[in-house]
Amino acid sequence: MSRDGDARGLEAEAAAAAEAARELREAAAALVATRAAEEDALRRRAVALDADVRRLQGSLPALDPSTVDKIEEELERARVAITDSDVASFLPSKRNGKFLKMFLGPVNVCVARKEDKLKIKDEYNNYRDRTAYKFLLFPSILLLLRWWIWDGCLPAWAVQMYQAWLLYLYTSFALRENVLIANGSDIRPWWIYHHYLAMVMALISLTWEIKGQPDCSNKQRGVQLFLRWAIMQGIAMHLQNRYQRQRLRTRIALGKAKRMDVVAGETAGVEGQLLLLYPVLFILQGFEAYVGVLLLQTALHGLASEWQVVVCGILLVVMAVGNFVNTVETLILKLRFKAKMKRAKNRQDRPHQN
């Protein structure tokens, strides 16, 4: 009897559990349907408002220049409010670029929650900080060991290990930046292309025969100059990471930049910092072009006739010219922005004067 009673009790509990599961399934389905309908309505509103803002921004060139600044500022704040909030999750997501598809396949890398997107950005900034120290440390160690241990002649394995690290570094930069773009960050296209070119150069450098004695100093002159340029690049990265982020925080506070925007170029800092940052960048770009021209001259004079020398020389010159053009463009944009802010301040002061 006790066994029969226990069986009937368990059967009743199992039936109750099945009924509760059915009710829970129906409630969950109803909630999902309601949420889907609400999300669809919000998605239509977000897409319509985003289209209106873009249409209004496209109409600005036809207006009187004296009234454009105020309207442009309001539209920019509206754009940031849309793209830098949870509203962005209701806008059509950007497709993965060819670079991401090549490495990850057709995987959706877009993150729905804003907090998770900001974590991706913070990790990217921290990675830049860590990389700047390594960019300064590794070539410095190689040059010091060249004199202290290797008798003025770098061994091929040490240089190739460094080039392998550069290939990993620029590939990881390109991957992270493509993920950031897919999640709404604004990054200048040139800085992505720059990392693609740097990846190609590092890959080619791995196949470059590093010659030693005799006459090691002349044979490795290009490598030595490249390492010195890398040290300067590490210094410039420190300046960029420190100074540019201050300016970006200010623009975010003013509503002129999104929280997902990152520093990936020559966005300027405050006035005193410009006096240090831009000269260092221009010197770095000039030295980069000089190393590229030197490699080309080495190939032309027959000191190193490998095709890797020619290709690396061309890539360095192309990257130096591209960096210089983008730095000048950013400087011009900053000067225009300062002029626009000055005009806005003058308009605000006129009523007080009257």
GROMACS .gro file of C-alpha atoms in nm:
model
  354
    1MET     CA    1   0.000   0.000   0.000
    2SER     CA    2   0.274   0.241   0.088
    3ARG     CA    3   0.444   0.179  -0.247
    4ASP     CA    4   0.119   0.240  -0.436
    5GLY     CA    5   0.064   0.558  -0.237
    6ASP     CA    6   0.414   0.683  -0.313
    7ALA     CA    7   0.369   0.607  -0.684
    8ARG     CA    8   0.038   0.797  -0.697
    9GLY     CA    9   0.199   1.090  -0.514
   10LEU     CA   10   0.491   1.101  -0.756
   11GLU     CA   11   0.254   1.074  -1.054
   12ALA     CA   12   0.055   1.371  -0.924
   13GLU     CA   13   0.369   1.576  -0.872
   14ALA     CA   14   0.496   1.487  -1.219
   15ALA     CA   15   0.164   1.591  -1.373
   16ALA     CA   16   0.173   1.918  -1.179
   17ALA     CA   17   0.530   1.981  -1.295
   18ALA     CA   18   0.431   1.914  -1.658
   19GLU     CA   19   0.135   2.152  -1.629
   20ALA     CA   20   0.356   2.421  -1.468
   21ALA     CA   21   0.611   2.378  -1.747
   22ARG     CA   22   0.338   2.418  -2.010
   23GLU     CA   23   0.206   2.735  -1.845
   24LEU     CA   24   0.559   2.872  -1.814
   25ARG     CA   25   0.626   2.798  -2.182
   26GLU     CA   26   0.309   2.982  -2.284
   27ALA     CA   27   0.393   3.278  -2.059
   28ALA     CA   28   0.747   3.295  -2.201
   29ALA     CA   29   0.615   3.278  -2.559
   30ALA     CA   30   0.366   3.557  -2.486
   31LEU     CA   31   0.641   3.770  -2.330
   32VAL     CA   32   0.873   3.711  -2.626
   33ALA     CA   33   0.595   3.801  -2.870
   34THR     CA   34   0.512   4.119  -2.678
   35ARG     CA   35   0.879   4.216  -2.651
   36ALA     CA   36   0.933   4.144  -3.021
   37ALA     CA   37   0.643   4.371  -3.112
   38GLU     CA   38   0.774   4.650  -2.886
   39GLU     CA   39   1.127   4.610  -3.023
   40ASP     CA   40   0.995   4.620  -3.380
   41ALA     CA   41   0.812   4.946  -3.305
   42LEU     CA   42   1.125   5.097  -3.148
   43ARG     CA   43   1.333   4.976  -3.441
   44ARG     CA   44   1.105   5.154  -3.690
   45ARG     CA   45   1.121   5.475  -3.486
   46ALA     CA   46   1.500   5.456  -3.455
   47VAL     CA   47   1.552   5.394  -3.828
   48ALA     CA   48   1.313   5.678  -3.920
   49LEU     CA   49   1.479   5.925  -3.683
   50ASP     CA   50   1.827   5.827  -3.800
   51ALA     CA   51   1.718   5.882  -4.161
   52ASP     CA   52   1.573   6.225  -4.069
   53VAL     CA   53   1.899   6.331  -3.902
   54ARG     CA   54   2.101   6.220  -4.205
   55ARG     CA   55   1.861   6.404  -4.438
   56LEU     CA   56   1.889   6.724  -4.237
   57GLN     CA   57   2.269   6.697  -4.227
   58GLY     CA   58   2.270   6.662  -4.604
   59SER     CA   59   2.068   6.985  -4.635
   60LEU     CA   60   2.318   7.197  -4.439
   61PRO     CA   61   2.538   7.305  -4.737
   62ALA     CA   62   2.241   7.493  -4.888
   63LEU     CA   63   2.192   7.711  -4.579
   64ASP     CA   64   2.342   8.045  -4.486
   65PRO     CA   65   2.687   7.985  -4.328
   66SER     CA   66   2.597   8.216  -4.039
   67THR     CA   67   2.320   7.980  -3.926
   68VAL     CA   68   2.482   7.647  -4.007
   69ASP     CA   69   2.696   7.612  -3.693
   70LYS     CA   70   2.406   7.608  -3.447
   71ILE     CA   71   2.199   7.366  -3.656
   72GLU     CA   72   2.500   7.145  -3.716
   73GLU     CA   73   2.572   7.130  -3.343
   74GLU     CA   74   2.212   7.028  -3.261
   75LEU     CA   75   2.211   6.760  -3.531
   76GLU     CA   76   2.545   6.625  -3.409
   77ARG     CA   77   2.408   6.596  -3.057
   78ALA     CA   78   2.102   6.416  -3.193
   79ARG     CA   79   2.324   6.177  -3.388
   80VAL     CA   80   2.536   6.103  -3.080
   81ALA     CA   81   2.222   6.050  -2.868
   82ILE     CA   82   2.104   5.790  -3.121
   83THR     CA   83   2.429   5.608  -3.190
   84ASP     CA   84   2.582   5.631  -2.842
   85SER     CA   85   2.295   5.483  -2.641
   86ASP     CA   86   2.084   5.169  -2.630
   87VAL     CA   87   1.898   5.308  -2.932
   88ALA     CA   88   2.194   5.196  -3.146
   89SER     CA   89   2.101   4.831  -3.085
   90PHE     CA   90   1.776   4.890  -3.279
   91LEU     CA   91   1.956   5.028  -3.586
   92PRO     CA   92   2.060   4.791  -3.865
   93SER     CA   93   2.390   4.633  -3.764
   94LYS     CA   94   2.696   4.681  -3.979
   95ARG     CA   95   2.814   4.383  -4.176
   96ASN     CA   96   3.148   4.230  -4.100
   97GLY     CA   97   3.419   4.351  -4.332
   98LYS     CA   98   3.617   4.118  -4.557
   99PHE     CA   99   3.903   4.113  -4.305
  100LEU     CA  100   3.681   3.980  -4.025
  101LYS     CA  101   3.516   3.729  -4.257
  102MET     CA  102   3.857   3.605  -4.367
  103PHE     CA  103   3.965   3.533  -4.007
  104LEU     CA  104   3.635   3.458  -3.829
  105GLY     CA  105   3.395   3.359  -4.104
  106PRO     CA  106   3.029   3.476  -4.111
  107VAL     CA  107   3.016   3.534  -3.735
  108ASN     CA  108   2.816   3.824  -3.594
  109VAL     CA  109   3.054   4.025  -3.374
  110CYS     CA  110   2.801   4.297  -3.290
  111VAL     CA  111   2.721   4.324  -2.917
  112ALA     CA  112   2.369   4.425  -2.811
  113ARG     CA  113   2.435   4.571  -2.464
  114LYS     CA  114   2.606   4.908  -2.443
  115GLU     CA  115   2.805   4.802  -2.136
  116ASP     CA  116   2.958   4.513  -2.327
  117LYS     CA  117   3.049   4.742  -2.617
  118LEU     CA  118   3.226   4.978  -2.379
  119LYS     CA  119   3.418   4.683  -2.233
  120ILE     CA  120   3.547   4.603  -2.583
  121LYS     CA  121   3.659   4.963  -2.625
  122ASP     CA  122   3.826   4.973  -2.281
  123GLU     CA  123   4.012   4.651  -2.356
  124TYR     CA  124   4.131   4.800  -2.686
  125ASN     CA  125   4.262   5.110  -2.507
  126ASN     CA  126   4.438   4.897  -2.246
  127TYR     CA  127   4.591   4.689  -2.524
  128ARG     CA  128   4.724   5.005  -2.688
  129ASP     CA  129   4.883   5.110  -2.358
  130ARG     CA  130   5.052   4.773  -2.310
  131THR     CA  131   5.168   4.769  -2.671
  132ALA     CA  132   5.327   5.112  -2.643
  133TYR     CA  133   5.559   4.985  -2.369
  134LYS     CA  134   5.650   4.677  -2.571
  135PHE     CA  135   5.705   4.883  -2.885
  136LEU     CA  136   5.957   5.088  -2.692
  137LEU     CA  137   6.115   4.797  -2.501
  138PHE     CA  138   6.176   4.527  -2.764
  139PRO     CA  139   6.382   4.727  -3.020
  140SER     CA  140   6.575   4.894  -2.737
  141ILE     CA  141   6.676   4.551  -2.602
  142LEU     CA  142   6.783   4.432  -2.948
  143LEU     CA  143   7.003   4.739  -3.007
  144LEU     CA  144   7.160   4.713  -2.660
  145LEU     CA  145   7.233   4.342  -2.699
  146ARG     CA  146   7.380   4.411  -3.041
  147TRP     CA  147   7.664   4.607  -2.878
  148TRP     CA  148   7.700   4.420  -2.548
  149ILE     CA  149   7.673   4.055  -2.658
  150TRP     CA  150   7.651   4.018  -3.035
  151ASP     CA  151   7.961   4.227  -3.129
  152GLY     CA  152   7.769   4.478  -3.338
  153CYS     CA  153   7.590   4.217  -3.551
  154LEU     CA  154   7.228   4.118  -3.490
  155PRO     CA  155   7.156   3.744  -3.523
  156ALA     CA  156   6.889   3.654  -3.777
  157TRP     CA  157   6.672   3.465  -3.526
  158ALA     CA  158   6.640   3.771  -3.298
  159VAL     CA  159   6.530   3.999  -3.582
  160GLN     CA  160   6.284   3.742  -3.716
  161MET     CA  161   6.131   3.689  -3.372
  162TYR     CA  162   6.077   4.063  -3.351
  163GLN     CA  163   5.920   4.068  -3.699
  164ALA     CA  164   5.692   3.778  -3.600
  165TRP     CA  165   5.577   3.979  -3.298
  166LEU     CA  166   5.508   4.278  -3.525
  167LEU     CA  167   5.297   4.056  -3.752
  168TYR     CA  168   5.096   3.936  -3.451
  169LEU     CA  169   5.066   4.292  -3.319
  170TYR     CA  170   4.935   4.454  -3.637
  171THR     CA  171   4.700   4.161  -3.706
  172SER     CA  172   4.551   4.190  -3.357
  173PHE     CA  173   4.517   4.567  -3.398
  174ALA     CA  174   4.333   4.523  -3.728
  175LEU     CA  175   4.101   4.258  -3.583
  176ARG     CA  176   4.015   4.462  -3.275
  177GLU     CA  177   3.954   4.778  -3.476
  178ASN     CA  178   3.727   4.597  -3.723
  179VAL     CA  179   3.525   4.462  -3.429
  180LEU     CA  180   3.501   4.815  -3.286
  181ILE     CA  181   3.380   4.952  -3.620
  182ALA     CA  182   3.114   4.680  -3.637
  183ASN     CA  183   2.997   4.796  -3.291
  184GLY     CA  184   2.970   5.164  -3.381
  185SER     CA  185   3.316   5.314  -3.327
  186ASP     CA  186   3.440   5.582  -3.564
  187ILE     CA  187   3.794   5.504  -3.680
  188ARG     CA  188   3.960   5.673  -3.973
  189PRO     CA  189   3.985   5.425  -4.263
  190TRP     CA  190   4.351   5.509  -4.317
  191TRP     CA  191   4.453   5.368  -3.978
  192ILE     CA  192   4.295   5.034  -4.068
  193TYR     CA  193   4.472   5.033  -4.406
  194HIS     CA  194   4.794   5.135  -4.234
  195HIS     CA  195   4.778   4.824  -4.018
  196TYR     CA  196   4.707   4.608  -4.325
  197LEU     CA  197   5.020   4.747  -4.493
  198ALA     CA  198   5.222   4.697  -4.174
  199MET     CA  199   5.102   4.334  -4.159
  200VAL     CA  200   5.219   4.277  -4.517
  201MET     CA  201   5.556   4.437  -4.441
  202ALA     CA  202   5.608   4.226  -4.127
  203LEU     CA  203   5.514   3.909  -4.318
  204ILE     CA  204   5.758   3.992  -4.598
  205SER     CA  205   6.030   4.077  -4.345
  206LEU     CA  206   6.007   3.724  -4.207
  207THR     CA  207   6.132   3.593  -4.543
  208TRP     CA  208   6.412   3.853  -4.564
  209GLU     CA  209   6.757   3.699  -4.521
  210ILE     CA  210   6.944   3.879  -4.241
  211LYS     CA  211   7.310   3.880  -4.342
  212GLY     CA  212   7.595   3.889  -4.093
  213GLN     CA  213   7.973   3.914  -4.112
  214PRO     CA  214   8.172   4.030  -4.294
  215ASP     CA  215   8.079   4.398  -4.319
  216CYS     CA  216   7.781   4.341  -4.089
  217SER     CA  217   7.735   4.711  -4.012
  218ASN     CA  218   7.659   4.806  -4.372
  219LYS     CA  219   7.451   4.496  -4.444
  220GLN     CA  220   7.229   4.554  -4.141
  221ARG     CA  221   7.209   4.931  -4.163
  222GLY     CA  222   6.844   4.918  -4.274
  223VAL     CA  223   6.753   4.688  -3.985
  224GLN     CA  224   6.927   4.916  -3.734
  225LEU     CA  225   6.747   5.224  -3.866
  226PHE     CA  226   6.416   5.040  -3.857
  227LEU     CA  227   6.470   4.950  -3.491
  228ARG     CA  228   6.550   5.313  -3.409
  229TRP     CA  229   6.235   5.418  -3.589
  230ALA     CA  230   6.039   5.161  -3.384
  231ILE     CA  231   6.169   5.322  -3.063
  232MET     CA  232   6.044   5.661  -3.185
  233GLN     CA  233   5.712   5.497  -3.272
  234GLY     CA  234   5.683   5.370  -2.914
  235ILE     CA  235   5.740   5.724  -2.781
  236ALA     CA  236   5.477   5.862  -3.020
  237MET     CA  237   5.228   5.595  -2.911
  238HIS     CA  238   5.278   5.698  -2.548
  239LEU     CA  239   5.209   6.061  -2.637
  240GLN     CA  240   4.901   5.970  -2.839
  241ASN     CA  241   4.756   5.741  -2.574
  242ARG     CA  242   4.803   6.002  -2.303
  243TYR     CA  243   4.717   6.328  -2.477
  244GLN     CA  244   4.452   6.226  -2.727
  245ARG     CA  245   4.237   6.045  -2.472
  246GLN     CA  246   4.205   6.365  -2.270
  247ARG     CA  247   4.067   6.544  -2.574
  248LEU     CA  248   3.831   6.256  -2.650
  249ARG     CA  249   3.687   6.267  -2.298
  250THR     CA  250   3.619   6.640  -2.344
  251ARG     CA  251   3.441   6.582  -2.676
  252ILE     CA  252   3.229   6.306  -2.522
  253ALA     CA  253   3.131   6.539  -2.234
  254LEU     CA  254   3.030   6.807  -2.487
  255GLY     CA  255   2.821   6.558  -2.682
  256LYS     CA  256   3.045   6.585  -2.989
  257ALA     CA  257   3.179   6.231  -2.977
  258LYS     CA  258   3.042   5.890  -2.885
  259ARG     CA  259   3.157   5.685  -2.591
  260MET     CA  260   3.245   5.409  -2.838
  261ASP     CA  261   3.482   5.636  -3.033
  262VAL     CA  262   3.848   5.549  -2.991
  263VAL     CA  263   4.179   5.724  -3.039
  264ALA     CA  264   4.334   5.573  -3.347
  265GLY     CA  265   4.512   5.855  -3.518
  266GLU     CA  266   4.640   6.205  -3.464
  267THR     CA  267   4.341   6.350  -3.280
  268ALA     CA  268   4.493   6.637  -3.084
  269GLY     CA  269   4.515   6.712  -2.716
  270VAL     CA  270   4.514   7.050  -2.547
  271GLU     CA  271   4.709   7.344  -2.684
  272GLY     CA  272   5.031   7.292  -2.488
  273GLN     CA  273   5.036   6.924  -2.576
  274LEU     CA  274   5.012   7.002  -2.948
  275LEU     CA  275   5.352   7.169  -2.931
  276LEU     CA  276   5.502   6.835  -2.832
  277LEU     CA  277   5.281   6.579  -3.009
  278TYR     CA  278   5.273   6.709  -3.366
  279PRO     CA  279   5.648   6.779  -3.401
  280VAL     CA  280   5.722   6.426  -3.277
  281LEU     CA  281   5.474   6.282  -3.525
  282PHE     CA  282   5.616   6.477  -3.819
  283ILE     CA  283   5.973   6.377  -3.724
  284LEU     CA  284   5.863   6.014  -3.694
  285GLN     CA  285   5.696   6.021  -4.036
  286GLY     CA  286   6.000   6.183  -4.194
  287PHE     CA  287   6.231   5.922  -4.041
  288GLU     CA  288   5.999   5.644  -4.159
  289ALA     CA  289   6.020   5.777  -4.516
  290TYR     CA  290   6.399   5.810  -4.481
  291VAL     CA  291   6.431   5.443  -4.381
  292GLY     CA  292   6.216   5.344  -4.678
  293VAL     CA  293   6.423   5.551  -4.923
  294LEU     CA  294   6.743   5.408  -4.772
  295LEU     CA  295   6.620   5.053  -4.834
  296LEU     CA  296   6.540   5.141  -5.195
  297GLN     CA  297   6.884   5.295  -5.241
  298THR     CA  298   7.042   4.984  -5.091
  299ALA     CA  299   6.863   4.771  -5.351
  300LEU     CA  300   6.952   5.006  -5.638
  301HIS     CA  301   7.322   5.012  -5.545
  302GLY     CA  302   7.335   4.633  -5.532
  303LEU     CA  303   7.418   4.605  -5.161
  304ALA     CA  304   7.098   4.406  -5.106
  305SER     CA  305   6.919   4.295  -5.419
  306GLU     CA  306   6.643   4.086  -5.256
  307TRP     CA  307   6.288   4.172  -5.361
  308GLN     CA  308   6.192   4.198  -4.994
  309VAL     CA  309   6.415   4.505  -4.958
  310VAL     CA  310   6.239   4.683  -5.246
  311VAL     CA  311   5.886   4.599  -5.130
  312CYS     CA  312   5.955   4.696  -4.766
  313GLY     CA  313   6.110   5.024  -4.881
  314ILE     CA  314   5.804   5.107  -5.092
  315LEU     CA  315   5.565   5.016  -4.809
  316LEU     CA  316   5.751   5.236  -4.559
  317VAL     CA  317   5.738   5.534  -4.796
  318VAL     CA  318   5.366   5.479  -4.866
  319MET     CA  319   5.285   5.454  -4.494
  320ALA     CA  320   5.492   5.765  -4.415
  321VAL     CA  321   5.313   5.970  -4.682
  322GLY     CA  322   4.972   5.842  -4.573
  323ASN     CA  323   5.044   5.918  -4.207
  324PHE     CA  324   5.163   6.268  -4.297
  325VAL     CA  325   4.855   6.345  -4.508
  326ASN     CA  326   4.617   6.224  -4.237
  327THR     CA  327   4.803   6.417  -3.967
  328VAL     CA  328   4.778   6.738  -4.171
  329GLU     CA  329   4.408   6.676  -4.239
  330THR     CA  330   4.342   6.626  -3.868
  331LEU     CA  331   4.533   6.943  -3.784
  332ILE     CA  332   4.327   7.139  -4.037
  333LEU     CA  333   4.004   6.996  -3.895
  334LYS     CA  334   4.112   7.099  -3.546
  335LEU     CA  335   4.185   7.454  -3.660
  336ARG     CA  336   3.845   7.473  -3.829
  337PHE     CA  337   3.680   7.342  -3.514
  338LYS     CA  338   3.854   7.607  -3.304
  339ALA     CA  339   3.741   7.877  -3.548
  340LYS     CA  340   3.382   7.750  -3.530
  341MET     CA  341   3.391   7.749  -3.148
  342LYS     CA  342   3.526   8.104  -3.154
  343ARG     CA  343   3.241   8.218  -3.380
  344ALA     CA  344   2.987   8.052  -3.150
  345LYS     CA  345   3.139   8.223  -2.847
  346ASN     CA  346   3.127   8.561  -3.023
  347ARG     CA  347   2.758   8.512  -3.101
  348GLN     CA  348   2.690   8.433  -2.735
  349ASP     CA  349   2.878   8.745  -2.621
  350ARG     CA  350   2.687   8.985  -2.849
  351PRO     CA  351   2.358   8.984  -2.652
  352HIS     CA  352   2.548   9.063  -2.330
  353GLN     CA  353   2.724   9.351  -2.498
  354ASN     CA  354   2.393   9.493  -2.622
   0.00000   0.00000   0.00000
